[in-house]
Amino acid sequence: MRAEIMMRAAMIRGWIAVGLLAAAVAVGCARAPTPVAEPSVVAQADPLPSWNEGSSKVALIGFVAQVTTEGSPDFVPPPERIAVFDNDGTLWSEKPVPFQLLFALDQVRARASRHPEWTRKEPFASVLKGDMQGLARSGEKGVLAIVAATHAGMTTEEFQQSVTQWITTARHPQTGRLYTEMVYQPMLELLAYLRSKGFKTFIVSGGGVEFMRPWAERVYGIPPEQVIGSAGKLKLEERDGKPVLIKLADIDLVDDKEGKPVGIQSRIGRRPIVAFGNSDGDMQMLEWATAGEGARFALFVHHDDAAREFAYDREDKLQQFSKGWDEALEKGWTVVSMKDEWKTIYPEAQPAR
Amino acid sequence: MRAEIMMRAAMIRGWIAVGLLAAAVAVGCARAPTPVAEPSVVAQADPLPSWNEGSSKVALIGFVAQVTTEGSPDFVPPPERIAVFDNDGTLWSEKPVPFQLLFALDQVRARASRHPEWTRKEPFASVLKGDMQGLARSGEKGVLAIVAATHAGMTTEEFQQSVTQWITTARHPQTGRLYTEMVYQPMLELLAYLRSKGFKTFIVSGGGVEFMRPWAERVYGIPPEQVIGSAGKLKLEERDGKPVLIKLADIDLVDDKEGKPVGIQSRIGRRPIVAFGNSDGDMQMLEWATAGEGARFALFVHHDDAAREFAYDREDKLQQFSKGWDEALEKGWTVVSMKDEWKTIYPEAQPAR
């Protein structure tokens, strides 16, 4: 089991390990709620009211018209209108570190009373002391121990309850918002717009599938069966005369980079005609979508708005946007400037309780 | 690689190996087309015209009313109306052996000219000579070699083309029908009825997911993203500057028995409220569906009609229906007698060309 876990270490994407380093610096920040975002301008006829008039909006609406207008040479029948969205950094924020990592650290704290040995055992001791540098020193091995302790060894229903409890109460260390209030208003409008035009919207994310499903339907309107993500193996057991599924520490799918086309084919089985991402981890997904026959559309969200969100791209250690940017420029894919093209970043927030 | 394949041998379900034994006896049968089935009686108000009035039909319609009537204490909102169907023996016939095995044998024959060494190499030599006893003697190792040669080493698109070509032309050795004409008319009506009541219908089958998807939408109205089945691993590669997915011989999911709840959770992420099967391989799926809160429904199709289809249950070596039958009797699940409760088995067939 230990050997197995060590062997899987190489499969865990760098973002988690590197994330810890960033977390060490960033998580301790003062909790300063930012001002609530402006309510979006309501325009009856505008399907994307939070998008400024500009090339990205024109390209999006033009593509939708092209594939949904009957008689158009590029018409695509509704069942084939598959749209895939990355989650972290594409539908919601991902700084200072992917929110699932913050969930994992909170889970360590919440379970500490049941694990008195954790006060003397790394990486848990560092997490419990708030010593993020110590956590970072434990490296990938430490991260695996945290993932195993917080994402495995329980039933899928128990895990779902943990996620639901956390996502409805925990708040972001910098904005003071619920994490589900750090979704992007322009992308919510885009999801709804595409669905209104007969598209089926899917999440295809490096994040954990069981972490996203409990709230994706409420927040994005995307039902569990249309959420694809990284996943651990599951095992059927009987408890108290009822079948349960136990989450194991072994990896089933790493839904990132070259794993995204694999996740799309194994779960959807049909090539998307439109794909949305924000980092190099999404590049293979956009390539896969656009390599199909007929009209195709690919879009990257560019995080260039340090004032209203976060600014990072080519030099970022965690969510680099560099090769993908070059490819977008070369192939004419759409790159959205959050700063220039989005009127609003987040929806209106609920006041902190 | 050889060691890996051998290690996986234990994971391949017995039905394939045992299937070869049955195939050895049965495949050589004279090709005698059966008379075309009676067209189903059209009754405007009856959602299930091919079902005789009886306890199964009453139970089905009663359950649907119970969960879809607003104000009912058992009302289930549409997004949670998940219905799962086994395929082989539940939606279409599976005798003398699962049709995917007949596809594999046909593929060996079709590819033989590119593999001159097969005439001297088992199990291929036996297949090419039509020596089904010889094939059966090669056992599980032989079956794995055939699966590897016919289901792996090509792109997902190439495999899809093979399946489409076969499914639209190959005919059943006993009935002379296209295999897609050996689907069950009463189950087609049930699929349409459930969808008309807001259910989302899924296939959850031990058969291969890439084998079912190319025709499930046309035949059953079930789109690829709602087809779950056994699957091999996939690998992203570049060919001629375009990304392709290569089908590997390694197993990703064995979607049978305890694998069915795993397939349901990993792909759908929501517990079905109704499940349909026909053999012990479906038992865990029916248990999983009925173990949820609220109103649930489970149904087994019982193959007791030797005259119009095939009769097999407790003693069958390939698709045994014994433990599941006992459990159905104990728990009050519905067991449909094909002989007594179905007016028609198959839809009208197209004449053989």
XYZ file of C-alpha atoms in Angstrom:
706
model
C 0.000 0.000 0.000
C 2.823 2.344 0.928
C 4.732 1.278 -2.193
C 1.598 1.837 -4.231
C 1.152 5.320 -2.819
C 4.773 6.165 -3.481
C 4.469 4.854 -7.009
C 1.457 7.059 -7.594
C 3.345 10.103 -6.370
C 4.619 10.821 -9.841
C 1.064 10.884 -11.114
C -0.114 13.578 -8.772
C 0.127 16.809 -10.657
C 2.723 19.339 -9.652
C 0.093 21.913 -8.805
C -0.632 20.344 -5.479
C 2.986 20.212 -4.340
C 3.862 23.606 -5.728
C 0.595 24.854 -4.342
C 1.792 24.162 -0.852
C 4.743 26.461 -1.358
C 2.472 29.238 -2.509
C 0.057 28.419 0.273
C 2.830 28.766 2.810
C 3.223 32.363 1.782
C -0.343 33.282 1.035
C -2.773 31.497 3.322
C -1.814 33.516 6.343
C -2.902 36.787 4.729
C -5.174 39.141 6.629
C -8.838 38.474 5.954
C -9.955 41.660 4.266
C -13.285 41.420 2.490
C -13.207 43.284 -0.802
C -16.081 45.546 -1.803
C -19.029 43.697 -3.273
C -18.888 43.661 -7.056
C -21.152 45.972 -9.033
C -24.397 44.320 -9.984
C -24.321 43.418 -13.645
C -26.129 45.653 -16.068
C -29.382 44.027 -17.097
C -29.986 44.205 -20.814
C -32.951 42.239 -22.047
C -31.592 41.378 -25.447
C -27.969 40.858 -24.426
C -27.145 37.266 -23.514
C -23.764 38.284 -22.089
C -24.403 41.540 -20.193
C -21.185 41.332 -18.139
C -19.037 41.118 -21.252
C -17.874 44.403 -22.747
C -18.505 44.832 -26.442
C -15.306 43.629 -28.062
C -13.671 40.935 -30.093
C -14.215 38.047 -27.656
C -17.924 38.715 -27.248
C -18.367 39.143 -30.990
C -16.465 35.901 -31.659
C -18.516 33.949 -29.101
C -21.897 35.133 -30.308
C -20.825 34.721 -33.918
C -19.764 31.112 -33.339
C -23.005 30.249 -31.581
C -25.011 31.711 -34.466
C -22.854 29.837 -36.977
C -23.471 26.391 -35.469
C -27.088 26.851 -34.331
C -28.652 28.548 -37.373
C -30.579 25.984 -39.409
C -29.442 26.015 -43.009
C -25.989 27.289 -42.058
C -23.248 25.153 -43.648
C -21.750 24.831 -40.162
C -25.002 23.844 -38.445
C -24.468 21.331 -35.624
C -27.438 19.246 -34.396
C -28.224 19.831 -30.687
C -26.968 16.429 -29.418
C -23.498 17.259 -30.765
C -23.338 20.702 -29.138
C -20.946 19.653 -26.401
C -19.214 22.481 -24.491
C -16.427 21.762 -21.990
C -15.165 24.109 -19.285
C -12.149 23.843 -17.056
C -13.094 24.846 -13.491
C -10.155 26.320 -11.496
C -9.306 29.693 -13.028
C -11.946 29.336 -15.759
C -15.222 29.242 -13.818
C -13.932 30.342 -10.399
C -10.743 31.755 -8.908
C -7.747 29.592 -8.053
C -5.524 31.897 -5.996
C -3.608 31.794 -3.738
C -3.946 28.042 -4.341
C -6.700 25.834 -5.766
C -9.552 25.923 -3.282
C -9.596 22.163 -2.924
C -6.222 22.394 -1.188
C -7.667 24.868 1.323
C -10.500 22.388 1.880
C -7.954 19.620 2.543
C -6.084 21.744 5.100
C -9.351 22.671 6.828
C -10.258 18.987 6.928
C -6.991 18.172 8.676
C -7.839 20.753 11.332
C -11.415 19.481 11.647
C -10.312 15.873 12.111
C -7.383 16.561 14.405
C -9.267 15.702 17.607
C -9.787 12.186 16.289
C -6.064 11.886 15.509
C -4.089 12.924 18.613
C -0.958 11.486 16.969
C -1.111 14.216 14.336
C 0.360 16.798 16.731
C 3.635 14.847 16.543
C 3.416 13.570 12.964
C 4.340 15.465 9.802
C 2.898 16.908 7.676
C -0.121 17.135 9.996
C 1.825 18.755 12.840
C 2.816 21.646 10.574
C -0.742 22.126 9.333
C -2.073 22.166 12.888
C 0.560 24.685 13.999
C -0.204 26.839 10.961
C 3.411 26.357 9.873
C 2.988 26.455 6.141
C 6.736 26.492 5.559
C 6.966 23.213 7.471
C 4.146 21.816 5.355
C 5.906 22.924 2.192
C 9.084 21.146 3.364
C 7.188 17.841 3.547
C 6.894 18.034 -0.243
C 4.874 15.714 -2.438
C 5.016 12.928 0.134
C 3.375 15.230 2.659
C 0.708 16.257 0.195
C -0.097 12.631 -0.540
C -0.475 11.970 3.158
C -2.897 14.892 3.431
C -4.873 13.812 0.377
C -5.044 10.236 1.689
C -6.190 11.436 5.116
C -8.821 13.855 3.822
C -9.992 12.388 0.499
C -9.847 8.619 1.096
C -10.928 6.033 3.621
C -14.517 7.299 3.872
C -17.674 6.591 1.899
C -18.601 8.783 -1.044
C -21.599 10.030 0.942
C -19.474 10.999 3.942
C -17.095 12.882 1.672
C -19.976 14.631 -0.036
C -21.261 15.799 3.340
C -17.816 17.170 4.289
C -17.610 19.105 1.035
C -21.139 20.483 1.381
C -20.516 21.579 4.952
C -17.255 23.307 3.985
C -18.388 24.940 0.759
C -21.399 26.550 2.435
C -19.409 28.004 5.360
C -15.679 28.429 4.614
C -14.487 31.792 3.347
C -11.576 32.861 1.196
C -8.618 34.184 3.227
C -8.266 37.350 1.142
C -11.743 38.272 -0.085
C -13.783 36.964 2.842
C -16.233 35.542 0.340
C -17.708 32.093 0.234
C -15.735 30.225 -2.420
C -18.875 29.778 -4.495
C -19.116 33.582 -4.587
C -15.778 33.646 -6.361
C -17.215 32.217 -9.550
C -17.072 34.471 -12.591
C -20.289 36.265 -13.423
C -19.409 36.501 -17.157
C -18.868 32.733 -17.275
C -22.179 32.059 -15.493
C -23.832 34.090 -18.242
C -21.914 32.161 -20.896
C -22.995 28.800 -19.430
C -26.632 29.887 -19.413
C -26.359 31.365 -22.914
C -24.899 28.176 -24.387
C -27.540 26.026 -22.683
C -30.267 28.313 -24.029
C -28.864 27.544 -27.493
C -29.067 23.783 -27.036
C -25.520 23.152 -25.817
C -24.831 20.598 -23.104
C -22.297 22.100 -20.686
C -19.645 19.954 -18.983
C -16.904 20.662 -16.465
C -13.602 18.960 -17.311
C -11.257 19.863 -14.484
C -8.032 18.755 -12.851
C -9.865 19.226 -9.552
C -11.515 16.284 -7.832
C -14.797 15.142 -9.332
C -16.243 14.319 -5.902
C -15.195 17.758 -4.668
C -17.053 19.619 -7.421
C -20.229 17.610 -7.820
C -21.906 18.500 -4.512
C -22.279 22.184 -5.511
C -21.787 22.402 -9.303
C -25.489 22.002 -10.032
C -26.560 24.744 -7.618
C -23.778 27.153 -8.587
C -23.252 26.497 -12.305
C -26.396 24.623 -13.310
C -24.211 21.635 -14.231
C -25.549 18.291 -12.933
C -23.186 15.684 -11.387
C -23.214 13.500 -14.499
C -21.745 16.397 -16.484
C -18.863 16.984 -14.079
C -15.593 15.260 -15.006
C -12.552 15.585 -12.795
C -9.615 13.829 -11.242
C -10.740 10.815 -9.284
C -9.594 8.130 -6.908
C -10.596 4.520 -7.223
C -13.779 3.332 -5.483
C -14.572 0.040 -3.770
C -17.989 -1.441 -3.059
C -18.463 -2.681 0.511
C -21.359 -3.526 2.762
C -21.909 -1.583 5.989
C -24.864 -2.234 8.283
C -26.425 -4.350 5.577
C -26.261 -1.559 2.985
C -23.878 -1.118 0.070
C -21.438 1.799 0.321
C -18.644 3.000 -1.923
C -15.319 3.600 -0.196
C -12.959 6.227 -1.588
C -9.475 4.726 -1.995
C -6.155 6.560 -2.128
C -5.262 5.029 -5.515
C -5.670 7.327 -8.494
C -8.254 6.448 -11.143
C -7.994 9.481 -13.467
C -5.734 12.535 -13.471
C -7.946 14.854 -15.459
C -5.299 17.395 -16.419
C -3.191 18.071 -19.525
C -3.202 14.877 -21.678
C -5.666 13.415 -19.172
C -8.385 15.856 -20.288
C -9.000 14.327 -23.732
C -8.935 10.925 -22.003
C -11.538 12.106 -19.469
C -13.661 13.557 -22.282
C -13.588 10.374 -24.362
C -14.069 7.959 -21.453
C -16.930 9.935 -19.861
C -18.573 11.855 -22.733
C -17.553 9.754 -25.728
C -18.145 12.618 -28.133
C -15.746 15.373 -29.126
C -16.697 18.837 -27.830
C -17.147 21.585 -30.399
C -16.191 24.319 -27.952
C -13.710 24.368 -25.061
C -12.824 26.928 -22.395
C -9.712 27.034 -20.227
C -7.189 29.371 -18.658
C -3.837 27.636 -18.355
C -1.400 25.268 -20.034
C -3.165 22.384 -18.281
C -6.114 23.017 -20.610
C -4.111 23.090 -23.822
C -4.653 19.448 -24.794
C -8.387 19.822 -24.183
C -8.590 22.831 -26.513
C -6.478 20.998 -29.102
C -8.743 17.947 -28.843
C -11.916 19.998 -29.306
C -10.589 22.014 -32.230
C -9.091 19.006 -34.058
C -12.599 17.777 -34.942
C -14.369 18.369 -38.248
C -16.528 21.453 -38.814
C -16.736 24.722 -36.919
C -14.900 24.751 -33.582
C -14.237 27.342 -30.909
C -11.536 27.592 -28.235
C -11.114 30.286 -25.606
C -8.641 31.055 -22.846
C -9.463 33.333 -19.922
C -6.412 35.522 -19.279
C -5.894 36.544 -15.661
C -4.608 40.075 -16.121
C -6.671 41.915 -13.518
C -4.670 42.289 -10.299
C -7.057 44.950 -9.016
C -10.308 42.978 -9.230
C -8.969 39.405 -9.193
C -5.409 38.077 -9.631
C -2.823 38.640 -12.364
C -0.658 35.731 -13.473
C 0.390 34.030 -16.707
C 3.772 33.079 -18.187
C 5.817 33.158 -14.995
C 3.315 31.580 -12.640
C 4.641 28.490 -10.875
C 1.228 27.051 -10.139
C -1.051 27.750 -13.089
C 1.187 28.736 -15.938
C -0.351 30.229 -19.054
C 2.468 30.329 -21.569
C 2.553 27.492 -24.117
C -1.214 27.696 -24.352
C -1.028 31.442 -24.961
C 1.501 30.941 -27.763
C -0.693 28.295 -29.327
C -3.761 30.524 -29.042
C -1.918 33.320 -30.852
C -0.740 30.929 -33.530
C -4.099 29.269 -34.105
C -6.331 32.280 -33.664
C -8.074 31.039 -30.540
C -9.820 33.663 -28.438
C -7.976 35.052 -25.413
C -10.183 37.069 -23.069
C -8.666 39.904 -21.066
C -10.520 39.833 -17.748
C -9.415 43.390 -17.161
C -10.624 44.843 -20.435
C -13.468 42.543 -21.466
C -15.324 41.742 -18.254
C -17.483 44.430 -16.653
C -17.831 42.376 -13.490
C -15.736 39.559 -12.080
C -17.865 38.044 -9.313
C -21.616 37.960 -8.715
C -22.993 39.879 -5.756
C -21.714 38.397 -2.503
C -23.751 37.495 0.544
C -22.578 39.453 3.587
C -20.298 37.461 5.924
C -22.182 36.075 8.902
C 3.446 -5.874 -20.916
C 2.898 -9.637 -21.109
C 3.016 -9.797 -17.308
C 0.558 -6.922 -17.168
C -1.835 -8.656 -19.539
C -1.571 -11.884 -17.595
C -2.190 -10.024 -14.355
C -5.293 -8.457 -15.830
C -6.598 -11.854 -16.889
C -8.275 -12.352 -13.548
C -10.175 -9.120 -14.042
C -11.786 -10.129 -17.298
C -15.166 -11.455 -16.401
C -15.837 -15.135 -16.816
C -18.542 -14.494 -19.371
C -16.023 -13.994 -22.119
C -14.145 -17.219 -21.450
C -17.243 -19.251 -20.781
C -18.814 -17.550 -23.754
C -16.277 -19.160 -26.024
C -17.345 -22.584 -24.868
C -20.932 -21.796 -25.635
C -19.890 -20.198 -28.895
C -18.079 -23.349 -29.887
C -21.369 -25.172 -29.788
C -23.704 -22.503 -30.990
C -22.081 -20.236 -33.552
C -22.064 -22.853 -36.253
C -25.865 -23.161 -36.191
C -27.749 -23.021 -39.458
C -28.796 -19.496 -40.366
C -32.550 -19.703 -40.283
C -34.328 -16.340 -40.204
C -37.283 -16.390 -37.837
C -40.602 -14.888 -38.878
C -40.806 -11.144 -38.485
C -42.356 -10.168 -35.165
C -45.935 -8.906 -35.082
C -46.124 -5.145 -35.234
C -46.973 -3.767 -31.824
C -50.536 -2.727 -31.169
C -50.819 1.036 -31.270
C -52.861 2.437 -28.419
C -52.848 6.188 -28.145
C -53.172 6.385 -24.387
C -51.022 3.388 -23.528
C -47.350 4.255 -22.982
C -46.368 0.572 -22.993
C -48.432 -1.036 -25.772
C -46.222 -4.128 -26.071
C -46.655 -4.953 -22.400
C -49.603 -7.150 -21.467
C -51.815 -5.855 -18.714
C -50.383 -7.442 -15.588
C -48.491 -6.900 -12.395
C -45.222 -5.678 -13.961
C -46.908 -3.060 -16.125
C -49.057 -1.906 -13.226
C -46.020 -1.673 -10.959
C -44.011 0.296 -13.525
C -46.727 2.822 -14.303
C -47.583 3.109 -10.613
C -43.990 3.884 -9.683
C -43.650 6.508 -12.386
C -46.848 8.199 -11.196
C -45.648 8.032 -7.584
C -42.347 9.875 -8.240
C -43.523 12.314 -10.921
C -46.810 13.564 -9.474
C -46.285 16.960 -7.873
C -47.484 16.971 -4.312
C -46.901 13.235 -3.942
C -44.869 12.475 -0.794
C -42.520 10.478 -3.027
C -42.104 13.192 -5.673
C -38.606 13.246 -7.174
C -37.408 16.405 -8.980
C -36.532 15.767 -12.654
C -32.731 16.098 -12.287
C -32.780 13.190 -9.822
C -34.828 10.902 -12.070
C -31.898 8.725 -13.080
C -32.768 5.384 -14.725
C -30.088 2.770 -15.441
C -30.374 -0.167 -17.827
C -28.105 -3.123 -18.322
C -27.694 -3.799 -22.059
C -26.986 -7.489 -22.872
C -30.139 -9.461 -22.086
C -31.984 -6.372 -20.811
C -32.209 -4.152 -23.894
C -31.156 -6.661 -26.552
C -30.538 -10.406 -26.788
C -27.311 -12.020 -25.623
C -27.508 -15.560 -27.018
C -25.757 -17.695 -28.046
C -23.049 -15.368 -26.677
C -22.846 -11.627 -26.105
C -22.838 -9.995 -29.510
C -19.600 -8.169 -28.833
C -17.807 -11.527 -28.881
C -19.269 -12.255 -32.337
C -17.987 -8.831 -33.399
C -14.503 -9.730 -32.099
C -14.456 -13.017 -34.023
C -15.615 -11.265 -37.194
C -12.847 -8.696 -36.703
C -10.248 -11.461 -36.516
C -11.501 -12.768 -39.859
C -11.597 -9.279 -41.373
C -8.023 -8.528 -40.322
C -6.525 -11.898 -41.158
C -5.093 -10.786 -44.503
C -2.943 -8.231 -42.671
C -1.718 -10.919 -40.264
C -0.502 -13.904 -42.304
C 1.076 -15.333 -39.133
C -2.423 -15.857 -37.664
C -2.944 -18.990 -39.761
C -0.248 -20.663 -37.640
C -0.854 -18.886 -34.311
C -3.499 -19.731 -31.715
C -6.153 -18.688 -30.901
C -6.363 -16.951 -34.295
C -5.768 -20.123 -36.298
C -8.791 -21.778 -34.679
C -10.999 -18.757 -35.336
C -9.927 -18.649 -38.982
C -10.566 -22.371 -39.423
C -13.968 -22.010 -37.748
C -12.768 -24.440 -35.088
C -14.654 -23.145 -32.095
C -13.593 -26.061 -29.946
C -9.983 -25.122 -30.597
C -10.760 -21.541 -29.665
C -12.435 -22.695 -26.478
C -9.328 -24.718 -25.587
C -7.200 -21.547 -25.707
C -9.137 -20.368 -22.665
C -8.904 -16.963 -21.054
C -5.426 -16.373 -22.459
C -6.805 -16.870 -25.950
C -9.696 -14.518 -25.313
C -7.314 -11.841 -24.084
C -5.270 -12.197 -27.243
C -8.413 -11.752 -29.334
C -9.581 -8.750 -27.311
C -6.110 -7.179 -27.557
C -5.993 -7.771 -31.327
C -9.490 -6.475 -32.049
C -10.175 -3.865 -29.341
C -6.747 -2.272 -28.773
C -3.897 -0.749 -30.730
C -6.109 1.480 -32.865
C -7.514 4.978 -32.397
C -10.954 5.434 -30.849
C -12.166 6.743 -34.221
C -10.887 3.713 -36.108
C -12.590 1.406 -33.616
C -15.820 3.362 -33.893
C -15.743 2.932 -37.670
C -15.225 -0.845 -37.308
C -18.181 -1.108 -34.960
C -20.424 1.006 -37.181
C -19.526 -1.015 -40.266
C -20.217 -4.303 -38.446
C -23.385 -3.322 -36.630
C -25.035 -2.090 -39.830
C -24.243 -5.244 -41.824
C -23.591 -8.332 -39.650
C -26.507 -10.664 -38.948
C -27.300 -13.006 -36.102
C -26.424 -16.650 -36.887
C -29.846 -17.945 -35.778
C -32.376 -15.221 -36.509
C -30.737 -13.686 -39.569
C -31.557 -10.280 -38.137
C -29.277 -7.303 -37.782
C -28.202 -7.276 -34.145
C -29.869 -3.914 -33.640
C -33.121 -5.590 -34.689
C -32.769 -7.905 -31.709
C -33.502 -5.145 -29.224
C -36.649 -5.575 -27.161
C -39.647 -3.591 -28.351
C -41.171 -3.431 -24.823
C -37.935 -1.972 -23.475
C -37.761 0.615 -26.283
C -41.248 1.706 -25.191
C -40.134 1.801 -21.559
C -37.101 3.976 -22.402
C -39.293 6.421 -24.316
C -41.948 6.396 -21.588
C -39.448 7.181 -18.824
C -37.873 9.972 -20.877
C -41.330 11.438 -21.535
C -41.709 11.592 -17.755
C -38.480 13.518 -17.216
C -36.162 10.585 -16.540
C -32.621 10.569 -17.874
C -31.885 7.083 -19.232
C -28.413 5.521 -18.955
C -26.922 2.235 -20.085
C -24.713 0.599 -17.440
C -23.374 -2.547 -19.067
C -20.605 -5.086 -18.739
C -20.180 -4.698 -22.499
C -17.614 -2.327 -23.916
C -18.481 1.355 -23.785
C -16.815 2.045 -27.143
C -18.717 -0.878 -28.660
C -22.148 0.448 -27.608
C -21.795 4.187 -28.146
C -21.657 4.223 -31.952
C -25.258 2.960 -32.253
C -26.944 3.456 -28.832
C -28.254 6.901 -29.750
C -29.840 5.764 -33.015
C -31.262 2.531 -31.598
C -32.154 3.429 -27.995
C -32.172 7.240 -28.024
C -29.346 7.167 -25.478
C -26.495 9.591 -26.288
C -22.829 8.522 -25.872
C -22.406 10.487 -22.636
C -25.146 8.349 -21.064
C -23.536 5.049 -22.011
C -21.357 3.464 -19.312
C -19.569 0.201 -19.940
C -16.394 -1.755 -19.502
C -13.446 0.167 -20.857
C -9.777 -0.062 -21.677
C -7.303 2.650 -20.892
C -6.694 5.384 -23.466
C -3.518 7.218 -24.402
C -3.209 10.584 -26.131
C -0.779 10.646 -29.059
C -0.117 12.854 -32.041
C -0.487 11.467 -35.566
C 0.010 13.601 -38.673
C -0.018 16.682 -36.456
C -3.396 15.856 -34.924
C -4.193 14.436 -31.482
C -5.606 10.912 -31.417
C -6.584 8.593 -28.575
C -5.131 5.102 -28.747
C -7.063 2.220 -27.215
C -4.759 0.202 -24.937
C -5.139 -3.420 -23.846
C -5.074 -2.462 -20.132
C -8.422 -2.503 -18.374
C -9.791 0.785 -17.007
C -13.210 -0.319 -15.730
C -14.923 -3.704 -15.537
C -18.501 -2.512 -15.430
C -20.074 -5.697 -14.126
C -21.231 -6.942 -10.700
C -19.566 -4.754 -8.013
C -18.128 -2.675 -10.859
C -21.600 -1.357 -11.759
C -22.081 0.837 -8.673
C -18.493 2.029 -9.219
C -19.288 2.890 -12.837
C -22.470 4.674 -11.766
C -20.741 6.757 -9.095
C -17.648 7.579 -11.152
C -19.595 8.522 -14.313
C -23.015 9.700 -13.094
C -22.254 10.709 -9.504
C -25.884 10.397 -8.485
C -27.721 7.305 -7.308
C -30.343 6.023 -9.774
C -33.907 5.704 -8.498
C -34.736 2.901 -10.893
C -32.627 0.055 -12.297
C -33.237 -2.675 -14.876
C -31.256 -5.867 -15.383
C -31.589 -9.534 -16.262
C -28.829 -11.506 -14.554
C -26.763 -11.874 -11.416
C -24.232 -9.467 -12.907
C -26.825 -6.717 -12.395
C -27.602 -7.542 -8.775
C -25.222 -5.023 -7.218
C -26.594 -2.293 -9.491
C -30.160 -2.998 -8.379
C -29.039 -3.135 -4.738
C -27.230 0.190 -5.143
C -30.246 1.905 -6.695
C -32.725 0.582 -4.146
C -30.514 1.347 -1.122
C -31.147 5.077 -1.565
C -33.737 7.134 0.318
C -37.281 7.511 -0.988
C -39.213 5.532 -3.576
C -37.108 3.111 -5.632
C -37.826 0.559 -8.320
C -35.893 -2.489 -9.478
C -36.815 -4.897 -12.270
C -35.338 -8.062 -13.751
C -36.221 -9.292 -17.220
C -36.673 -13.081 -17.012
C -35.728 -15.001 -20.157
C -38.378 -17.708 -20.140
C -39.475 -17.610 -23.769
C -37.666 -20.308 -25.750
C -40.149 -20.003 -28.611
C -39.773 -16.292 -29.331
C -36.333 -15.619 -27.820
C -34.174 -17.768 -25.504
C -34.904 -19.445 -22.181
C -32.226 -19.474 -19.501
C -31.886 -18.626 -15.816
C -30.542 -20.535 -12.790
C -28.480 -23.119 -14.661
C -27.047 -20.894 -17.365
C -23.254 -20.912 -17.452
C -22.947 -17.594 -19.193
C -25.633 -15.272 -17.857
C -26.891 -16.836 -14.704
C -30.055 -15.483 -13.108
C -30.234 -17.180 -9.729
C -28.974 -15.139 -6.759
C -30.600 -12.095 -8.279
C -33.882 -13.944 -8.665
C -33.798 -15.036 -5.025
C -33.101 -11.485 -3.956
C -35.911 -10.160 -6.135
C -38.356 -12.589 -4.524
C -37.130 -11.632 -1.062
C -37.222 -7.874 -1.616
C -40.298 -7.678 -3.789
C -38.515 -6.466 -6.897
C -40.371 -6.880 -10.167
C -39.539 -9.919 -12.323
C -40.956 -9.738 -15.848
C -41.855 -12.935 -17.653
C -40.997 -12.267 -21.278
C -43.273 -15.113 -22.265
C -46.347 -13.962 -20.376
C -45.932 -10.204 -20.129
C -44.502 -9.143 -23.476
C -46.797 -9.120 -26.512
C -43.837 -8.669 -28.830
C -40.149 -9.358 -28.368
C -38.432 -7.586 -31.265
C -39.454 -4.621 -33.424
C -40.196 -5.243 -37.079
C -37.089 -6.436 -38.885
C -35.715 -5.160 -42.167
C -35.571 -7.940 -44.738
C -32.096 -9.436 -45.191
C -30.314 -8.038 -48.204
